PDB file of C-alpha atoms and ligand atoms in Angstrom:
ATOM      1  CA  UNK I   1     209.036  58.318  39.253  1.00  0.00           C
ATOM      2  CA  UNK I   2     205.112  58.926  38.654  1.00  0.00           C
ATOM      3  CA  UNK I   3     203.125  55.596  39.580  1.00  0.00           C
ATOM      4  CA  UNK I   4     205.897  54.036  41.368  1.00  0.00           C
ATOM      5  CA  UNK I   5     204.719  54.885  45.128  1.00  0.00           C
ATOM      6  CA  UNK I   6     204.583  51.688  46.650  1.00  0.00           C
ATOM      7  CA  UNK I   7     204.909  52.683  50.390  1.00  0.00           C
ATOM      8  CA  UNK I   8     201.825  54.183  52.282  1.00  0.00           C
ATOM      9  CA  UNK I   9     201.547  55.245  55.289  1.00  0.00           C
ATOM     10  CA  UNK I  10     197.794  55.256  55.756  1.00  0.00           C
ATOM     11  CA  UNK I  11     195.780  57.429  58.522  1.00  0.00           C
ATOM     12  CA  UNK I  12     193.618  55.166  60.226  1.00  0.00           C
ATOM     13  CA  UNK I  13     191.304  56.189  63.561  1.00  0.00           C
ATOM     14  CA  UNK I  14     190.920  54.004  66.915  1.00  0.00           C
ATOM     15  CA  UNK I  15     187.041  54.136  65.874  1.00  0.00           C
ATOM     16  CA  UNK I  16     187.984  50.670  63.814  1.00  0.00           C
ATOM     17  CA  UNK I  17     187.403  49.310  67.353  1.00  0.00           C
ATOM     18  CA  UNK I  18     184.060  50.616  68.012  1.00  0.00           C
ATOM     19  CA  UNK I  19     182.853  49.711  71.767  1.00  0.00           C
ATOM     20  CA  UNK I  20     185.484  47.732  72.688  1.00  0.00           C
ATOM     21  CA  UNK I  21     185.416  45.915  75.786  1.00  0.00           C
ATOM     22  CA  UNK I  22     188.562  44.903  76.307  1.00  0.00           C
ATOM     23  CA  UNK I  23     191.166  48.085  77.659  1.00  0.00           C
ATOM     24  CA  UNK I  24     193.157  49.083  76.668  1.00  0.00           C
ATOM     25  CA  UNK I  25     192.956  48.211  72.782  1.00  0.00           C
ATOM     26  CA  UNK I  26     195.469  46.304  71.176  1.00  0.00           C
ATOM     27  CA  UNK I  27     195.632  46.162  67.748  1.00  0.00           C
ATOM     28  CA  UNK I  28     194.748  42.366  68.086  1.00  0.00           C
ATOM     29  CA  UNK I  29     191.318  43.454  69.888  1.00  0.00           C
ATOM     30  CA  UNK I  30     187.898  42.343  67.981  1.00  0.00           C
ATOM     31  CA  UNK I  31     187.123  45.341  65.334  1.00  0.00           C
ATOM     32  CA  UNK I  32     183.850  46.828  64.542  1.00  0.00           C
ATOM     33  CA  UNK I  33     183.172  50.281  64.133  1.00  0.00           C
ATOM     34  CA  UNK I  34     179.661  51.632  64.555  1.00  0.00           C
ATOM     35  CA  UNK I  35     179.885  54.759  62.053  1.00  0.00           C
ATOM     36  CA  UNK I  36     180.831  55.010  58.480  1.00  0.00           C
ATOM     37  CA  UNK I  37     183.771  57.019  59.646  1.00  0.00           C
ATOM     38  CA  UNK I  38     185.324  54.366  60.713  1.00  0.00           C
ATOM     39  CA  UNK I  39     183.788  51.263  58.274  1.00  0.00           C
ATOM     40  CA  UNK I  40     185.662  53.674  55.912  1.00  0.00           C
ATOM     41  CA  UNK I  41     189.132  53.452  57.782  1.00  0.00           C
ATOM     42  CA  UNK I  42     188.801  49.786  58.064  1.00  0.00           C
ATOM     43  CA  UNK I  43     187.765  48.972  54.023  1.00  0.00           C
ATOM     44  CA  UNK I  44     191.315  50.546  53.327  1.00  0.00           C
ATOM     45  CA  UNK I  45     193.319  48.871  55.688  1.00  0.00           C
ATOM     46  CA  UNK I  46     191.821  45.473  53.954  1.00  0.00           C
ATOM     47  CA  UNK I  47     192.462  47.219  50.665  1.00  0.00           C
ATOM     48  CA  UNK I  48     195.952  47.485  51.564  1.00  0.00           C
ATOM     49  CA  UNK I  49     196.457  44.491  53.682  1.00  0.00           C
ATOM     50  CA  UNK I  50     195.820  42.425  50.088  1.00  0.00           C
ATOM     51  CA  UNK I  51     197.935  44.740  47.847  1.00  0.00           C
ATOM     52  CA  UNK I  52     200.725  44.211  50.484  1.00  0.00           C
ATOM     53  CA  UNK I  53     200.214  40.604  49.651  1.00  0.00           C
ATOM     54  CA  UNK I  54     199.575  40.973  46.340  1.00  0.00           C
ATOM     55  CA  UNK I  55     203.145  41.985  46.102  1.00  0.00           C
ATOM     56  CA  UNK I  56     205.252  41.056  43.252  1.00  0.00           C
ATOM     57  CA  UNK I  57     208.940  41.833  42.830  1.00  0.00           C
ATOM     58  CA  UNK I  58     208.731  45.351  40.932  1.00  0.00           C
ATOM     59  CA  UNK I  59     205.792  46.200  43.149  1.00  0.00           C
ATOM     60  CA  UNK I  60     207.078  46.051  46.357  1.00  0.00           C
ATOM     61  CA  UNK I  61     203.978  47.132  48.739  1.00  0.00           C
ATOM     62  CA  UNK I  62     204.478  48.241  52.493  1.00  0.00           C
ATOM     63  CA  UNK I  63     201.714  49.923  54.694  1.00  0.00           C
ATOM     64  CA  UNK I  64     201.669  51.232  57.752  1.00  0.00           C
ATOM     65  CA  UNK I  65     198.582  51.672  59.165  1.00  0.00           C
ATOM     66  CA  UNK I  66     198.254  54.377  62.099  1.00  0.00           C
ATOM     67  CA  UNK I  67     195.276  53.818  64.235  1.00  0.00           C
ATOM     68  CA  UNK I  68     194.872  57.749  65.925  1.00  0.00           C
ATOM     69  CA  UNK I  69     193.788  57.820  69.157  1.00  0.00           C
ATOM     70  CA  UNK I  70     192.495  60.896  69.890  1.00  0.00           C
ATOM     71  CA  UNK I  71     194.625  63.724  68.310  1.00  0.00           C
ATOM     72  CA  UNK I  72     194.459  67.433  70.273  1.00  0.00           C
ATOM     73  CA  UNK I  73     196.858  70.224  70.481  1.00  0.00           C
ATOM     74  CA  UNK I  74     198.368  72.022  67.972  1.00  0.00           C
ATOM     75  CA  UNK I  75     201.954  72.996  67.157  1.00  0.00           C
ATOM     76  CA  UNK I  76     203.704  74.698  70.188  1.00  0.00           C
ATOM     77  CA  UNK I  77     203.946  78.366  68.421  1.00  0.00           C
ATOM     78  CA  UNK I  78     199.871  78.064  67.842  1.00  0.00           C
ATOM     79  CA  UNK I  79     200.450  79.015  63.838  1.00  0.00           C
ATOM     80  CA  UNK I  80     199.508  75.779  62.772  1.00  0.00           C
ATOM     81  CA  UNK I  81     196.022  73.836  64.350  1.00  0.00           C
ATOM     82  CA  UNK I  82     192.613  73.924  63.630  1.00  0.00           C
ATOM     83  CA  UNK I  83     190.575  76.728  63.292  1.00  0.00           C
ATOM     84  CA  UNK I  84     186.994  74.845  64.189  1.00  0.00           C
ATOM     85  CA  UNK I  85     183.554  76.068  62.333  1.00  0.00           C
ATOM     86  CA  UNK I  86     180.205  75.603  62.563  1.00  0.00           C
ATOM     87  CA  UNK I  87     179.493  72.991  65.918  1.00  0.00           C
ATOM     88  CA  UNK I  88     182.214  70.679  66.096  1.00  0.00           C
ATOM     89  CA  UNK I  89     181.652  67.059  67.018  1.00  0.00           C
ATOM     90  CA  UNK I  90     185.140  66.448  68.905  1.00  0.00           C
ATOM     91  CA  UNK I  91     185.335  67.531  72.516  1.00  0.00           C
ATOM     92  CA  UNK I  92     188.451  69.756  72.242  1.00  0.00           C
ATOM     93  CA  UNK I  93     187.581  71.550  68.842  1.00  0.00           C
ATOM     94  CA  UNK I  94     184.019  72.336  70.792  1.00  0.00           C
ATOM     95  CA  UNK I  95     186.039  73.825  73.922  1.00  0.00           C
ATOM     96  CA  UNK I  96     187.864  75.951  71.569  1.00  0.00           C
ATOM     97  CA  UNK I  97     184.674  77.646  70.114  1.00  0.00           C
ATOM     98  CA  UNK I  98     183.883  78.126  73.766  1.00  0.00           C
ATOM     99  CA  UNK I  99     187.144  79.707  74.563  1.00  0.00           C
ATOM    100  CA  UNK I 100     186.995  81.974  71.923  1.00  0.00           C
ATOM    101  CA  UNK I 101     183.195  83.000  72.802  1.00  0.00           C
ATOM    102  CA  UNK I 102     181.444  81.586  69.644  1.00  0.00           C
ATOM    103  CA  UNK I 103     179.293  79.357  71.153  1.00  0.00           C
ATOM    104  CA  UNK I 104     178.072  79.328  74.937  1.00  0.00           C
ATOM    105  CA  UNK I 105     178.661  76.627  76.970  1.00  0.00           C
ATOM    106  CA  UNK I 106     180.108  73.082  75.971  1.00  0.00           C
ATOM    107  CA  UNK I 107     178.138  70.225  76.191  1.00  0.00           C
ATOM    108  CA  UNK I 108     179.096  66.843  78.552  1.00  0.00           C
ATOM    109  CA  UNK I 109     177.691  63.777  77.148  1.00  0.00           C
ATOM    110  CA  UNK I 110     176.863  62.059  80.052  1.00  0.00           C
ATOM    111  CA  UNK I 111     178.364  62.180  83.577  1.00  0.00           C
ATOM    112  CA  UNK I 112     176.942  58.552  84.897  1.00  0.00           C
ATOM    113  CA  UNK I 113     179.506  56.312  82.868  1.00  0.00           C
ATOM    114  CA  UNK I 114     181.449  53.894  85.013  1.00  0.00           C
ATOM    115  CA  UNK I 115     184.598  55.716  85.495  1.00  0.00           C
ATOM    116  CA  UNK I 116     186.031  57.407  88.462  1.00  0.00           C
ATOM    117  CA  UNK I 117     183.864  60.699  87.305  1.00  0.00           C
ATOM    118  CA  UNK I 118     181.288  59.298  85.359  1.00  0.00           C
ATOM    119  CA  UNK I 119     182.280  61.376  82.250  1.00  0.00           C
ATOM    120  CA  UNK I 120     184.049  59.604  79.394  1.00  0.00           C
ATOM    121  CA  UNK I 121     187.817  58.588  79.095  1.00  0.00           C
ATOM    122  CA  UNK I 122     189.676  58.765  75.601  1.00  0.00           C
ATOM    123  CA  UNK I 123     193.392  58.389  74.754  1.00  0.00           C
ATOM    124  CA  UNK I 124     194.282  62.338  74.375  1.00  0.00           C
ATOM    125  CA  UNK I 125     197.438  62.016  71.938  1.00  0.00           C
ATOM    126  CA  UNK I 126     199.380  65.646  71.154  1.00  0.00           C
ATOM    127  CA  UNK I 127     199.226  65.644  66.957  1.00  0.00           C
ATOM    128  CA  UNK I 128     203.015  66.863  67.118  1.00  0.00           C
ATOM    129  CA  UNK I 129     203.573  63.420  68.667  1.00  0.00           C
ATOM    130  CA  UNK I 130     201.244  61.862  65.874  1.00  0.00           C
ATOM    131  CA  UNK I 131     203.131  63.785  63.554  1.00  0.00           C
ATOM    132  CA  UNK I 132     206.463  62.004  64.917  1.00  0.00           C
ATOM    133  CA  UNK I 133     204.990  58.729  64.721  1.00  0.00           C
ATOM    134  CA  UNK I 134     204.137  59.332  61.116  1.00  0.00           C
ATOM    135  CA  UNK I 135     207.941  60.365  60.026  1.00  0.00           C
ATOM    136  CA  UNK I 136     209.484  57.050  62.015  1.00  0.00           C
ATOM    137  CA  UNK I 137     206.445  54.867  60.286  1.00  0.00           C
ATOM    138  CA  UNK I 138     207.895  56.255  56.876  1.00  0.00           C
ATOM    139  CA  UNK I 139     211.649  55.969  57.883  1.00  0.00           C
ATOM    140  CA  UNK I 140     210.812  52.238  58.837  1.00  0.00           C
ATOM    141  CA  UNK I 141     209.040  51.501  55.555  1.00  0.00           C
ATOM    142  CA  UNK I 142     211.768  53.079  53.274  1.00  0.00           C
ATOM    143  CA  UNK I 143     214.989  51.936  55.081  1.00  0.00           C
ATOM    144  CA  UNK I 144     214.282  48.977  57.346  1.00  0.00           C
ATOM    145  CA  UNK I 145     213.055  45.349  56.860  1.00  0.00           C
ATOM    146  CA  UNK I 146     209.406  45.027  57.922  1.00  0.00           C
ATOM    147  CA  UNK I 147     208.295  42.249  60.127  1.00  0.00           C
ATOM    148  CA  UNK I 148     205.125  42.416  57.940  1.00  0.00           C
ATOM    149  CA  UNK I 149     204.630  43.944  54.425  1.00  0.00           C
ATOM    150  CA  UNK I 150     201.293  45.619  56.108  1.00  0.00           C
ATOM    151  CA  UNK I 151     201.668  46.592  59.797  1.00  0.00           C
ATOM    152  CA  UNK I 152     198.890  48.249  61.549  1.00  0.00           C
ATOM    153  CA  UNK I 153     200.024  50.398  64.604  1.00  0.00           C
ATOM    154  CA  UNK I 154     198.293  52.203  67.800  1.00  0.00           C
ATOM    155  CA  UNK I 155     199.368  56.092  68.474  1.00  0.00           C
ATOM    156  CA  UNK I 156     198.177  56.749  71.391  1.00  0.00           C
ATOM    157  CA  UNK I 157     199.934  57.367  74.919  1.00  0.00           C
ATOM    158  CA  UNK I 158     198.159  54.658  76.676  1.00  0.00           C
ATOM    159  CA  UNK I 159     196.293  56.818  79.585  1.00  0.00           C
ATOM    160  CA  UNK I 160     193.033  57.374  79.658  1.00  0.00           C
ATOM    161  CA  UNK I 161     191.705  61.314  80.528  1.00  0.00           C
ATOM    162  CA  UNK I 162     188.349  61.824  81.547  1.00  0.00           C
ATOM    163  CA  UNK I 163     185.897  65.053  79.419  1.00  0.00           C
ATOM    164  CA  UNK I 164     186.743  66.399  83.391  1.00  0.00           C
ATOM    165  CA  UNK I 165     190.184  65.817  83.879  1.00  0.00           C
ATOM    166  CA  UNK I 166     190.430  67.322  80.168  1.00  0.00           C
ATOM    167  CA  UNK I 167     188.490  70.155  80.854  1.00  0.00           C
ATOM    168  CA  UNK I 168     190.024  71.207  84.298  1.00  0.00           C
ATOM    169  CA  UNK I 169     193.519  71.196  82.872  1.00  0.00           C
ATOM    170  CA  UNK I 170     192.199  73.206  79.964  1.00  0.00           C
ATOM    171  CA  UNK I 171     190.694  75.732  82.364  1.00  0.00           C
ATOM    172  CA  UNK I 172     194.050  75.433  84.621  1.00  0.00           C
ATOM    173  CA  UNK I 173     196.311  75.691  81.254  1.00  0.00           C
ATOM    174  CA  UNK I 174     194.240  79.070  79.913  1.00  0.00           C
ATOM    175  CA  UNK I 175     193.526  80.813  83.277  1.00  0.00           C
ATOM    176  CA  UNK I 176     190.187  80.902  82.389  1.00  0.00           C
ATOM    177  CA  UNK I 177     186.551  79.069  82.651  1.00  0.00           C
ATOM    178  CA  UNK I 178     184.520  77.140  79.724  1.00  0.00           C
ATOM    179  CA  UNK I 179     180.751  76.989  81.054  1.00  0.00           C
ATOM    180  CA  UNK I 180     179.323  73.739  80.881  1.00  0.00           C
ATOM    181  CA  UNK I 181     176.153  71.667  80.799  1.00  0.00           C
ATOM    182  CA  UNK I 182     175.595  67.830  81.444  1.00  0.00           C
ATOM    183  CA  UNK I 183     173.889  66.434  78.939  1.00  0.00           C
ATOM    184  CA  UNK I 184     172.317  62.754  78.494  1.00  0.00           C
ATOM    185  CA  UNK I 185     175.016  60.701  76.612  1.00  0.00           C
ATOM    186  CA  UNK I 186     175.827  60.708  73.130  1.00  0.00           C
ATOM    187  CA  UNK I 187     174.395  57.954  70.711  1.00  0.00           C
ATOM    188  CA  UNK I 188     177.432  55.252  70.039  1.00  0.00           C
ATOM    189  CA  UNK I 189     179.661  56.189  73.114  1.00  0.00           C
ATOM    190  CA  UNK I 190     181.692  53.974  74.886  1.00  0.00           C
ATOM    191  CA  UNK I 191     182.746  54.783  78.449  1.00  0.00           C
ATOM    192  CA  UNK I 192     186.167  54.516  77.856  1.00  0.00           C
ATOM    193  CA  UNK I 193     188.685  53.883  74.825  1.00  0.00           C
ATOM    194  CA  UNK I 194     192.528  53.724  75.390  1.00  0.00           C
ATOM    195  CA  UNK I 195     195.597  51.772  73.824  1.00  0.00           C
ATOM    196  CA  UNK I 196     198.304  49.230  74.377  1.00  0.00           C
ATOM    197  CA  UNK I 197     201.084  51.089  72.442  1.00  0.00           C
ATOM    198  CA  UNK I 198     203.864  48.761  72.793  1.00  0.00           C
ATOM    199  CA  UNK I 199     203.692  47.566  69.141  1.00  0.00           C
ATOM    200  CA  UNK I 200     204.539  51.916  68.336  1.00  0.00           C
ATOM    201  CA  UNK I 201     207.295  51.211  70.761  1.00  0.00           C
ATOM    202  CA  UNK I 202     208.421  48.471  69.496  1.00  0.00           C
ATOM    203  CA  UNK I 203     207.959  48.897  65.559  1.00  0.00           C
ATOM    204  CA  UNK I 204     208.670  52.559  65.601  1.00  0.00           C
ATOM    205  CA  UNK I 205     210.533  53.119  68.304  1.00  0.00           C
ATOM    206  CA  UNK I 206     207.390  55.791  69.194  1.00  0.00           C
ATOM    207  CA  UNK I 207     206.270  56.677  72.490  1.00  0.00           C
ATOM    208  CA  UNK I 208     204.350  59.996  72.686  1.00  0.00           C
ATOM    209  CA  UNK I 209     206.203  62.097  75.067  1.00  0.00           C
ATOM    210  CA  UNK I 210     203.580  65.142  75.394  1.00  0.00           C
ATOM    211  CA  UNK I 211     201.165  65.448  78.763  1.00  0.00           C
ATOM    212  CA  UNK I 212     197.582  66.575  78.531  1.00  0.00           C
ATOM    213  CA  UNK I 213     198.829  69.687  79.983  1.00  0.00           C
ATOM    214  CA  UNK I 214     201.230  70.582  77.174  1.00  0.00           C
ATOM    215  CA  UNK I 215     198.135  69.369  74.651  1.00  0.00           C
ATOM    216  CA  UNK I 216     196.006  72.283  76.406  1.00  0.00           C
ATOM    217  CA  UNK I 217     198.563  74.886  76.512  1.00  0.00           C
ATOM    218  CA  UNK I 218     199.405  74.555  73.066  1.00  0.00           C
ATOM    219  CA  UNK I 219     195.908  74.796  72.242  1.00  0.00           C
ATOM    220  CA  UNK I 220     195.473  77.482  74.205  1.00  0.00           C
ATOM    221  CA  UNK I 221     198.195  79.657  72.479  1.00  0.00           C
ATOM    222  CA  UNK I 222     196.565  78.710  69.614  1.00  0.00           C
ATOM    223  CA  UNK I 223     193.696  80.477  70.614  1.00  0.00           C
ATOM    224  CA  UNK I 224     195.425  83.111  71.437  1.00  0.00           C
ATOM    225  CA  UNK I 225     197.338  83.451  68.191  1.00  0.00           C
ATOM    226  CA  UNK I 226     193.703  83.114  66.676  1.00  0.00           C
ATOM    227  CA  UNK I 227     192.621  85.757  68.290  1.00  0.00           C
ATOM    228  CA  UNK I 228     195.763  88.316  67.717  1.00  0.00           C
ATOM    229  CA  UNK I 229     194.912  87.742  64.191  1.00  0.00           C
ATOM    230  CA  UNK I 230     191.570  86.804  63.353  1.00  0.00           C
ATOM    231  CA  UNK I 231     191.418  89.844  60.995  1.00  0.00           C
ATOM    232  CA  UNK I 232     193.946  88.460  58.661  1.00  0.00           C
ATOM    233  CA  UNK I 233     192.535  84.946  58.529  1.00  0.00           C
TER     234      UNK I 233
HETATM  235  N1  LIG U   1     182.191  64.934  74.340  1.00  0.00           N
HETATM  236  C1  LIG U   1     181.423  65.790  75.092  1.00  0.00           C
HETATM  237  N2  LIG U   1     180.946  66.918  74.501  1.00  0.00           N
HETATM  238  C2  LIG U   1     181.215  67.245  73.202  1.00  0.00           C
HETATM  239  C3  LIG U   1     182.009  66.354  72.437  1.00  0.00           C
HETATM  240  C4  LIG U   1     182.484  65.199  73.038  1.00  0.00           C
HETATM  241  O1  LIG U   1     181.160  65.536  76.282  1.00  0.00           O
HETATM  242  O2  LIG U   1     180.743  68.293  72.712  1.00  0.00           O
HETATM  243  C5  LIG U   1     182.760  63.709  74.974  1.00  0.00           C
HETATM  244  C6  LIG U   1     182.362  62.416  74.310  1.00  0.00           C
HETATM  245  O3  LIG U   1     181.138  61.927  74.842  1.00  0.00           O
HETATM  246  C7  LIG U   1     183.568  61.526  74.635  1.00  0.00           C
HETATM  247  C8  LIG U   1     184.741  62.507  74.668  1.00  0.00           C
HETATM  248  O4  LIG U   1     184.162  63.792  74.869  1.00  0.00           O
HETATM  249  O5  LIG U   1     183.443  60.963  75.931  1.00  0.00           O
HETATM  250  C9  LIG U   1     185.556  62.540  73.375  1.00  0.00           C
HETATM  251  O6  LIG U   1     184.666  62.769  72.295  1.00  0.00           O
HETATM  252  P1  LIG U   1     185.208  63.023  70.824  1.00  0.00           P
HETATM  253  O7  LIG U   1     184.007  63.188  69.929  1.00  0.00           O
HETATM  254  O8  LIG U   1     186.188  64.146  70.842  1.00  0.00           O
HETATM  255  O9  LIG U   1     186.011  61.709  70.459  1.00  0.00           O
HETATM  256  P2  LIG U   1     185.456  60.225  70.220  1.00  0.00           P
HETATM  257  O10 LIG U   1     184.225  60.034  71.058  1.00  0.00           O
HETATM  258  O11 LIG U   1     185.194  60.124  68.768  1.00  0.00           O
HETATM  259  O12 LIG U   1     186.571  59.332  70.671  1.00  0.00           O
END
């Protein structure tokens, strides 16, 4: 019935954390985000923590709160995933507009970080993955006892990937090459951001099962379908 939706499952973003120094990131970690972006993901997990115990017994509230990692790829047929305008601020949405030709050469924020390349390492997580974490978070609030009324939850597959590796397995993927530049680093970076999923594996019985290389090739074809028919889009 209208107005009785008391089950959310809520879209939350990794960038709760901020710079984080402890990796990987459990959900326990110390938050603080350092954009509104993500002050805005964190006022509505607090809004929905206190409805959750607000509760009452004809207004049963449950929330699951999914903190995205870094969602790439697109489904496998390439029909459905982005179609980036303008200059994107996410790396793979920016390699995309390179692939395509619409803008020149990608830009690497920084290549002196202290990681095993010196560019930085995010948590790379396939959004058809994402997309089966969200159906089990829903099963679980519907049918299943909750350990908590308002659970927040990683998605993320727990490896870091360097801008390098990233781009390498992109160029690998496509059979192709995305000119690039290094640039200094971007204001608010961290070196490196990656999860702890165990409570996905354990709450949701989630693991993402998709490699950086099938997050490339299905971006790649959707590129491709893109291009077959960018005069019907
Ligand atoms: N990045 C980059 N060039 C770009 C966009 C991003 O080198 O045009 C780098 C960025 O510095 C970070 C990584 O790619 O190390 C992921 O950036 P993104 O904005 O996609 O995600 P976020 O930093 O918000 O986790």
């Amino acid at each position: 019935k209208i107005g009785k939706c008391f089950k959310i499952v809520f879209s939350s973003s990794a960038c709760v954390y901020g710079a984080s120094e402890i990796m990987p990131v459990s959900e326990q970690n110390a938050v603080g985000p350092i954009n509104p972006y993500g002050t805005t993901k964190l006022v509505v997990e607090h809004l929905l923590t206190d409805m959750c115990a607000c509760s009452n017994a004809e207004e049963k509230w449950g929330a699951m709160m999914l903190r995205y990692f870094n969602p790439i790829g697109c489904h496998d047929s390439g029909i459905l995933g982005e179609d980036p305008q303008g200059v994107p601020n996410n790396l793979m949405p920016y390699i995309q507009r390179v692939a395509m030709g619409e803008i020149d050469k990608l830009s690497i924020f920084g290549d002196n970080y202290n990681t095993p390349d010196g560019t930085g390492i995010r948590d790379y997580v396939h959004v058809m993955d994402l997309a089966q974490g969200h159906v089990l978070a829903l099963g679980k609030l519907l049918h299943s006892p909750l350990t908590d009324k308002a659970t927040i939850i990683n998605l993320g597959t727990g490896k870091g990937t360097s801008v390098m590796e990233l781009l390498k397995t992109f160029e690998h993927e496509g059979d192709l090459k995305i000119p690039y530049q290094i640039c200094g680093r971007r204001q608010g970076d961290c070196a490196e951001l990656y999860c702890n999923a165990s409570r996905a594996a354990s709450e949701l019985q989630w693991t993402a099962t998709r490699t950086i290389k099938d997050m490339c090739r299905d971006q790649i074809n959707r590129i491709r379908y893109l291009n077959k028919h960018s005069a019907d889009i």
